[in-house]
Amino acid sequence: MPADTPILELRGVSKRFGAVQALTTVDFTANVGEVTALVGDNGAGKSTLVKTIAGITTMDEGEYRFEGQEVHLHGPQSATTLGIATVYQDLALCDNLDVIGNLFLGHERLGGTRLLDETSMERESTRVLHRLAVRIPSVRTQVASLSGGQRQSVAIARSMLGNPKVALLDEPTAALGVAQTAQVLNLIRTLREQGLAVVVISHNLGDVFQVADRIEVLRLGRRVASFETAKTDSDEVVSAITGAKSGDEQLPIGDEADASNGATSGASDVEVNER
């Protein structure tokens, strides 16, 4: 794959749910060693786009390319096989299991006697957490006793066991305190430094500006703006989110009535607090 080719690229993606046009000819790219933030108000189409990337939702129109080649996903397992890992907001952790049990949940390793290979799983859990600089009391600690930031870190570490190339993180700092948020943001930086393409979906622009290299804005199902983080500010991004102006690529916003097709746009809940 040429160095300038995005590892993940979606071209002209459209998706309709009944009378609602959720996505309209959306283009999106993710590059190796880069954090791309996907932002937008409620109903902008962020979740639909992420589910399309993750293989959960099938697009009606468009092209899906991975490492420069067009691919066709047949479900979440297809995306996982390509090397795309998704960490959803609910984390899907089991409080009654320890860290090792959560990391290997559903793909436990078995020894020669068909019993769980606890030694191998503990060794691999320790290795992955160390590589990601995740700090927890012990891999034998029950997840129920971990902080919000530690739980998020465990969920991200679990997605790294398959050595993915792209990480999709859905609201990774939602409902976290300042210290816990800092822990998760540091983990995102670590993923970038290790050469992953990281896509972060977030309402918190303070967090976005701390870790993102590029910001993509969705509004009413359309990609309306693209910013280099170092060359913009929160006011400009909020203006794109709310429809006051488009981004530095001057992408056409188009007719909002056509884009919404019955969807409502209420008050913005994007957070712009600085940490």
Tab-separated table of C-alpha atoms in Angstrom:
chain	number	residue	atom	x	y	z
A	1	MET	CA	0.000	0.000	0.000
A	2	PRO	CA	1.476	3.408	-0.981
A	3	ALA	CA	2.409	5.594	1.982
A	4	ASP	CA	-0.117	8.297	1.058
A	5	THR	CA	-3.055	5.867	0.725
A	6	PRO	CA	-5.528	5.964	3.640
A	7	ILE	CA	-5.764	2.629	5.417
A	8	LEU	CA	-9.538	3.122	5.589
A	9	GLU	CA	-11.594	5.040	3.043
A	10	LEU	CA	-15.324	5.364	2.480
A	11	ARG	CA	-16.550	7.059	-0.692
A	12	GLY	CA	-20.053	8.376	-1.319
A	13	VAL	CA	-21.708	6.363	1.442
A	14	SER	CA	-25.482	6.713	1.717
A	15	LYS	CA	-27.883	4.960	4.084
A	16	ARG	CA	-31.622	5.288	4.510
A	17	PHE	CA	-33.840	3.934	7.297
A	18	GLY	CA	-37.384	4.113	5.994
A	19	ALA	CA	-38.205	7.765	5.404
A	20	VAL	CA	-35.049	9.002	7.175
A	21	GLN	CA	-31.902	9.593	5.143
A	22	ALA	CA	-29.240	8.857	7.785
A	23	LEU	CA	-26.203	9.359	5.525
A	24	THR	CA	-25.926	11.151	2.189
A	25	THR	CA	-22.843	10.638	-0.041
A	26	VAL	CA	-20.431	10.737	2.905
A	27	ASP	CA	-16.677	10.497	2.297
A	28	PHE	CA	-14.402	9.498	5.174
A	29	THR	CA	-10.757	8.506	5.566
A	30	ALA	CA	-8.514	7.296	8.380
A	31	ASN	CA	-4.729	7.303	8.155
A	32	VAL	CA	-2.051	5.253	9.882
A	33	GLY	CA	-0.527	6.991	12.905
A	34	GLU	CA	-3.273	9.610	13.026
A	35	VAL	CA	-6.235	10.352	15.291
A	36	THR	CA	-9.340	11.413	13.400
A	37	ALA	CA	-12.197	12.887	15.429
A	38	LEU	CA	-15.740	12.438	14.164
A	39	VAL	CA	-18.007	15.120	15.602
A	40	GLY	CA	-21.539	16.367	15.095
A	41	ASP	CA	-24.782	17.040	16.903
A	42	ASN	CA	-27.276	14.327	17.862
A	43	GLY	CA	-28.789	12.879	14.708
A	44	ALA	CA	-25.846	13.931	12.560
A	45	GLY	CA	-25.160	10.372	11.411
A	46	LYS	CA	-22.059	9.564	13.497
A	47	SER	CA	-23.404	6.293	14.891
A	48	THR	CA	-24.615	5.137	11.487
A	49	LEU	CA	-21.236	5.874	9.918
A	50	VAL	CA	-19.357	4.047	12.679
A	51	LYS	CA	-21.686	1.038	12.424
A	52	THR	CA	-21.094	1.019	8.679
A	53	ILE	CA	-17.332	0.984	9.205
A	54	ALA	CA	-17.698	-1.758	11.825
A	55	GLY	CA	-19.788	-3.942	9.522
A	56	ILE	CA	-22.984	-3.745	11.572
A	57	THR	CA	-24.912	-1.573	9.105
A	58	THR	CA	-24.873	-2.217	5.352
A	59	MET	CA	-24.658	0.911	3.228
A	60	ASP	CA	-27.194	1.448	0.435
A	61	GLU	CA	-24.668	3.156	-1.829
A	62	GLY	CA	-20.972	3.850	-1.729
A	63	GLU	CA	-17.558	2.265	-1.762
A	64	TYR	CA	-15.611	0.787	1.161
A	65	ARG	CA	-11.839	0.563	0.730
A	66	PHE	CA	-9.250	-0.907	3.088
A	67	GLU	CA	-5.523	-0.595	2.442
A	68	GLY	CA	-6.296	0.705	-1.020
A	69	GLN	CA	-8.528	-2.220	-2.047
A	70	GLU	CA	-12.310	-2.227	-2.343
A	71	VAL	CA	-13.872	-4.669	0.114
A	72	HIS	CA	-17.390	-5.855	0.908
A	73	LEU	CA	-18.305	-6.505	4.529
A	74	HIS	CA	-20.770	-9.212	5.475
A	75	GLY	CA	-20.958	-8.411	9.167
A	76	PRO	CA	-18.850	-7.332	12.157
A	77	GLN	CA	-16.577	-10.362	11.817
A	78	SER	CA	-15.582	-9.197	8.336
A	79	ALA	CA	-14.427	-5.870	9.786
A	80	THR	CA	-12.563	-7.622	12.597
A	81	THR	CA	-10.818	-9.889	10.103
A	82	LEU	CA	-9.658	-6.839	8.138
A	83	GLY	CA	-8.157	-5.381	11.312
A	84	ILE	CA	-10.839	-2.969	12.525
A	85	ALA	CA	-11.560	-2.953	16.266
A	86	THR	CA	-14.534	-1.117	17.757
A	87	VAL	CA	-15.001	-0.092	21.392
A	88	TYR	CA	-18.579	1.024	22.033
A	89	GLN	CA	-19.695	3.429	24.725
A	90	ASP	CA	-21.253	0.708	26.905
A	91	LEU	CA	-17.856	-1.138	26.978
A	92	ALA	CA	-19.568	-4.576	27.288
A	93	LEU	CA	-17.509	-5.614	30.307
A	94	CYS	CA	-18.516	-8.254	32.886
A	95	ASP	CA	-18.205	-6.839	36.404
A	96	ASN	CA	-18.010	-10.285	38.001
A	97	LEU	CA	-14.913	-11.296	35.985
A	98	ASP	CA	-11.339	-10.206	36.481
A	99	VAL	CA	-9.342	-8.299	33.880
A	100	ILE	CA	-8.038	-11.484	32.243
A	101	GLY	CA	-11.540	-12.933	32.003
A	102	ASN	CA	-12.789	-9.793	30.269
A	103	LEU	CA	-9.864	-9.546	27.878
A	104	PHE	CA	-10.360	-13.124	26.662
A	105	LEU	CA	-14.141	-13.297	26.993
A	106	GLY	CA	-15.493	-15.381	24.115
A	107	HIS	CA	-12.068	-16.488	22.862
A	108	GLU	CA	-10.519	-18.143	25.892
A	109	ARG	CA	-7.348	-20.135	25.396
A	110	LEU	CA	-7.404	-23.838	26.176
A	111	GLY	CA	-4.531	-26.030	27.312
A	112	GLY	CA	-3.729	-29.579	26.284
A	113	THR	CA	-6.250	-30.992	28.769
A	114	ARG	CA	-9.051	-28.763	27.380
A	115	LEU	CA	-8.921	-26.673	30.527
A	116	LEU	CA	-8.387	-22.915	30.451
A	117	ASP	CA	-4.772	-21.967	29.863
A	118	GLU	CA	-4.659	-19.427	32.689
A	119	THR	CA	-0.894	-18.977	32.483
A	120	SER	CA	-0.905	-18.103	28.802
A	121	MET	CA	-3.842	-15.700	29.149
A	122	GLU	CA	-2.280	-13.975	32.151
A	123	ARG	CA	1.020	-13.568	30.310
A	124	GLU	CA	-0.677	-12.108	27.226
A	125	SER	CA	-2.906	-9.809	29.312
A	126	THR	CA	0.110	-8.436	31.132
A	127	ARG	CA	1.960	-7.913	27.859
A	128	VAL	CA	-0.887	-6.013	26.185
A	129	LEU	CA	-1.584	-3.800	29.203
A	130	HIS	CA	2.126	-3.018	29.555
A	131	ARG	CA	2.421	-2.177	25.854
A	132	LEU	CA	-0.476	0.249	26.167
A	133	ALA	CA	0.840	1.671	29.472
A	134	VAL	CA	-2.431	0.798	31.211
A	135	ARG	CA	-2.157	1.009	34.982
A	136	ILE	CA	-4.363	-1.292	37.046
A	137	PRO	CA	-3.770	-2.958	40.431
A	138	SER	CA	-3.533	-6.460	38.922
A	139	VAL	CA	-4.786	-8.474	35.960
A	140	ARG	CA	-6.575	-10.585	38.590
A	141	THR	CA	-8.566	-7.580	39.838
A	142	GLN	CA	-12.313	-7.787	39.321
A	143	VAL	CA	-13.504	-5.211	36.798
A	144	ALA	CA	-16.256	-4.093	39.206
A	145	SER	CA	-13.596	-2.530	41.461
A	146	LEU	CA	-11.907	-0.497	38.709
A	147	SER	CA	-12.406	3.204	38.055
A	148	GLY	CA	-14.199	4.458	34.945
A	149	GLY	CA	-10.930	5.296	33.243
A	150	GLN	CA	-9.455	1.895	34.052
A	151	ARG	CA	-12.569	0.134	32.739
A	152	GLN	CA	-12.363	2.087	29.484
A	153	SER	CA	-8.675	1.175	29.228
A	154	VAL	CA	-9.475	-2.522	29.721
A	155	ALA	CA	-12.115	-2.355	26.973
A	156	ILE	CA	-9.614	-0.743	24.592
A	157	ALA	CA	-6.911	-3.258	25.565
A	158	ARG	CA	-9.318	-6.114	24.791
A	159	SER	CA	-9.801	-4.778	21.273
A	160	MET	CA	-6.014	-4.728	20.796
A	161	LEU	CA	-5.533	-8.468	21.378
A	162	GLY	CA	-6.039	-9.196	17.696
A	163	ASN	CA	-3.401	-6.615	16.663
A	164	PRO	CA	-5.852	-4.437	14.691
A	165	LYS	CA	-4.821	-1.659	12.338
A	166	VAL	CA	-7.796	0.647	12.953
A	167	ALA	CA	-9.431	1.458	16.307
A	168	LEU	CA	-12.920	2.996	16.499
A	169	LEU	CA	-13.615	4.530	19.922
A	170	ASP	CA	-17.193	5.625	20.629
A	171	GLU	CA	-17.356	8.405	23.254
A	172	PRO	CA	-14.318	7.052	25.158
A	173	THR	CA	-14.318	9.843	27.774
A	174	ALA	CA	-18.068	10.119	28.388
A	175	ALA	CA	-18.984	10.405	32.086
A	176	LEU	CA	-15.345	10.294	33.223
A	177	GLY	CA	-13.691	12.633	35.723
A	178	VAL	CA	-10.694	14.800	34.892
A	179	ALA	CA	-8.031	12.303	36.025
A	180	GLN	CA	-9.774	9.359	34.357
A	181	THR	CA	-10.211	11.322	31.134
A	182	ALA	CA	-6.499	12.138	31.099
A	183	GLN	CA	-5.729	8.428	31.435
A	184	VAL	CA	-7.882	7.546	28.424
A	185	LEU	CA	-6.520	10.407	26.306
A	186	ASN	CA	-2.989	9.213	27.036
A	187	LEU	CA	-4.008	5.746	25.882
A	188	ILE	CA	-5.328	7.200	22.610
A	189	ARG	CA	-1.978	8.927	22.085
A	190	THR	CA	-0.233	5.612	22.713
A	191	LEU	CA	-2.346	3.912	20.045
A	192	ARG	CA	-1.382	6.635	17.567
A	193	GLU	CA	2.305	6.330	18.443
A	194	GLN	CA	2.126	2.587	17.824
A	195	GLY	CA	0.956	3.201	14.271
A	196	LEU	CA	-2.782	2.604	14.504
A	197	ALA	CA	-5.357	4.667	12.686
A	198	VAL	CA	-7.612	5.883	15.500
A	199	VAL	CA	-11.136	7.216	15.000
A	200	VAL	CA	-12.670	8.946	18.023
A	201	ILE	CA	-16.362	9.819	18.182
A	202	SER	CA	-16.908	12.511	20.777
A	203	HIS	CA	-19.160	15.393	21.815
A	204	ASN	CA	-16.408	16.930	23.945
A	205	LEU	CA	-14.364	19.308	21.806
A	206	GLY	CA	-11.934	19.926	24.673
A	207	ASP	CA	-10.911	16.281	24.511
A	208	VAL	CA	-10.950	16.293	20.714
A	209	PHE	CA	-8.507	19.178	20.495
A	210	GLN	CA	-6.146	17.439	22.919
A	211	VAL	CA	-5.677	14.270	20.859
A	212	ALA	CA	-7.041	14.638	17.313
A	213	ASP	CA	-4.904	15.442	14.276
A	214	ARG	CA	-7.944	15.936	12.077
A	215	ILE	CA	-11.616	16.709	12.710
A	216	GLU	CA	-14.438	15.553	10.446
A	217	VAL	CA	-17.857	17.160	10.953
A	218	LEU	CA	-21.178	15.536	10.141
A	219	ARG	CA	-24.424	17.481	9.998
A	220	LEU	CA	-27.819	16.029	9.098
A	221	GLY	CA	-26.227	12.988	7.516
A	222	ARG	CA	-23.695	14.868	5.425
A	223	ARG	CA	-19.979	15.452	5.863
A	224	VAL	CA	-19.930	19.232	5.879
A	225	ALA	CA	-16.428	20.115	7.074
A	226	SER	CA	-12.901	18.828	7.510
A	227	PHE	CA	-10.314	20.573	9.690
A	228	GLU	CA	-6.679	20.139	10.578
A	229	THR	CA	-6.786	20.506	14.353
A	230	ALA	CA	-3.674	22.678	14.503
A	231	LYS	CA	-5.211	25.163	12.071
A	232	THR	CA	-8.648	25.659	13.622
A	233	ASP	CA	-10.363	26.384	16.934
A	234	SER	CA	-13.483	25.276	18.780
A	235	ASP	CA	-15.535	28.256	17.557
A	236	GLU	CA	-14.946	27.323	13.933
A	237	VAL	CA	-15.768	23.668	14.560
A	238	VAL	CA	-18.966	24.551	16.447
A	239	SER	CA	-19.986	26.813	13.579
A	240	ALA	CA	-19.666	23.868	11.204
A	241	ILE	CA	-21.593	21.580	13.567
A	242	THR	CA	-24.476	24.027	13.905
A	243	GLY	CA	-24.537	24.963	10.214
A	244	ALA	CA	-23.214	28.500	10.517
A	245	LYS	CA	-20.326	27.775	8.121
A	246	SER	CA	-18.485	24.947	6.392
A	247	GLY	CA	-14.908	23.864	7.047
A	248	ASP	CA	-11.562	24.668	5.468
A	249	GLU	CA	-12.304	22.375	2.538
A	250	GLN	CA	-15.441	24.459	1.853
A	251	LEU	CA	-17.588	21.352	1.531
A	252	PRO	CA	-21.144	22.094	0.362
A	253	ILE	CA	-23.693	21.891	3.145
A	254	GLY	CA	-26.588	21.676	0.711
A	255	ASP	CA	-30.292	21.921	1.423
A	256	GLU	CA	-30.845	20.949	5.066
A	257	ALA	CA	-34.461	20.033	4.395
A	258	ASP	CA	-33.355	17.465	1.815
A	259	ALA	CA	-30.585	16.169	4.088
A	260	SER	CA	-32.815	15.699	7.097
A	261	ASN	CA	-35.741	13.959	5.332
A	262	GLY	CA	-37.835	14.073	8.431
A	263	ALA	CA	-35.006	14.009	10.999
A	264	THR	CA	-35.065	16.712	13.627
A	265	SER	CA	-32.126	18.804	14.638
A	266	GLY	CA	-32.738	20.209	18.181
A	267	ALA	CA	-30.351	22.176	20.325
A	268	SER	CA	-26.698	21.314	20.147
A	269	ASP	CA	-25.279	19.286	23.017
A	270	VAL	CA	-21.648	19.551	21.914
A	271	GLU	CA	-19.365	20.335	24.824
A	272	VAL	CA	-16.612	22.894	24.309
A	273	ASN	CA	-15.177	22.942	27.811
A	274	GLU	CA	-11.396	23.058	28.061
A	275	ARG	CA	-9.672	20.672	30.442
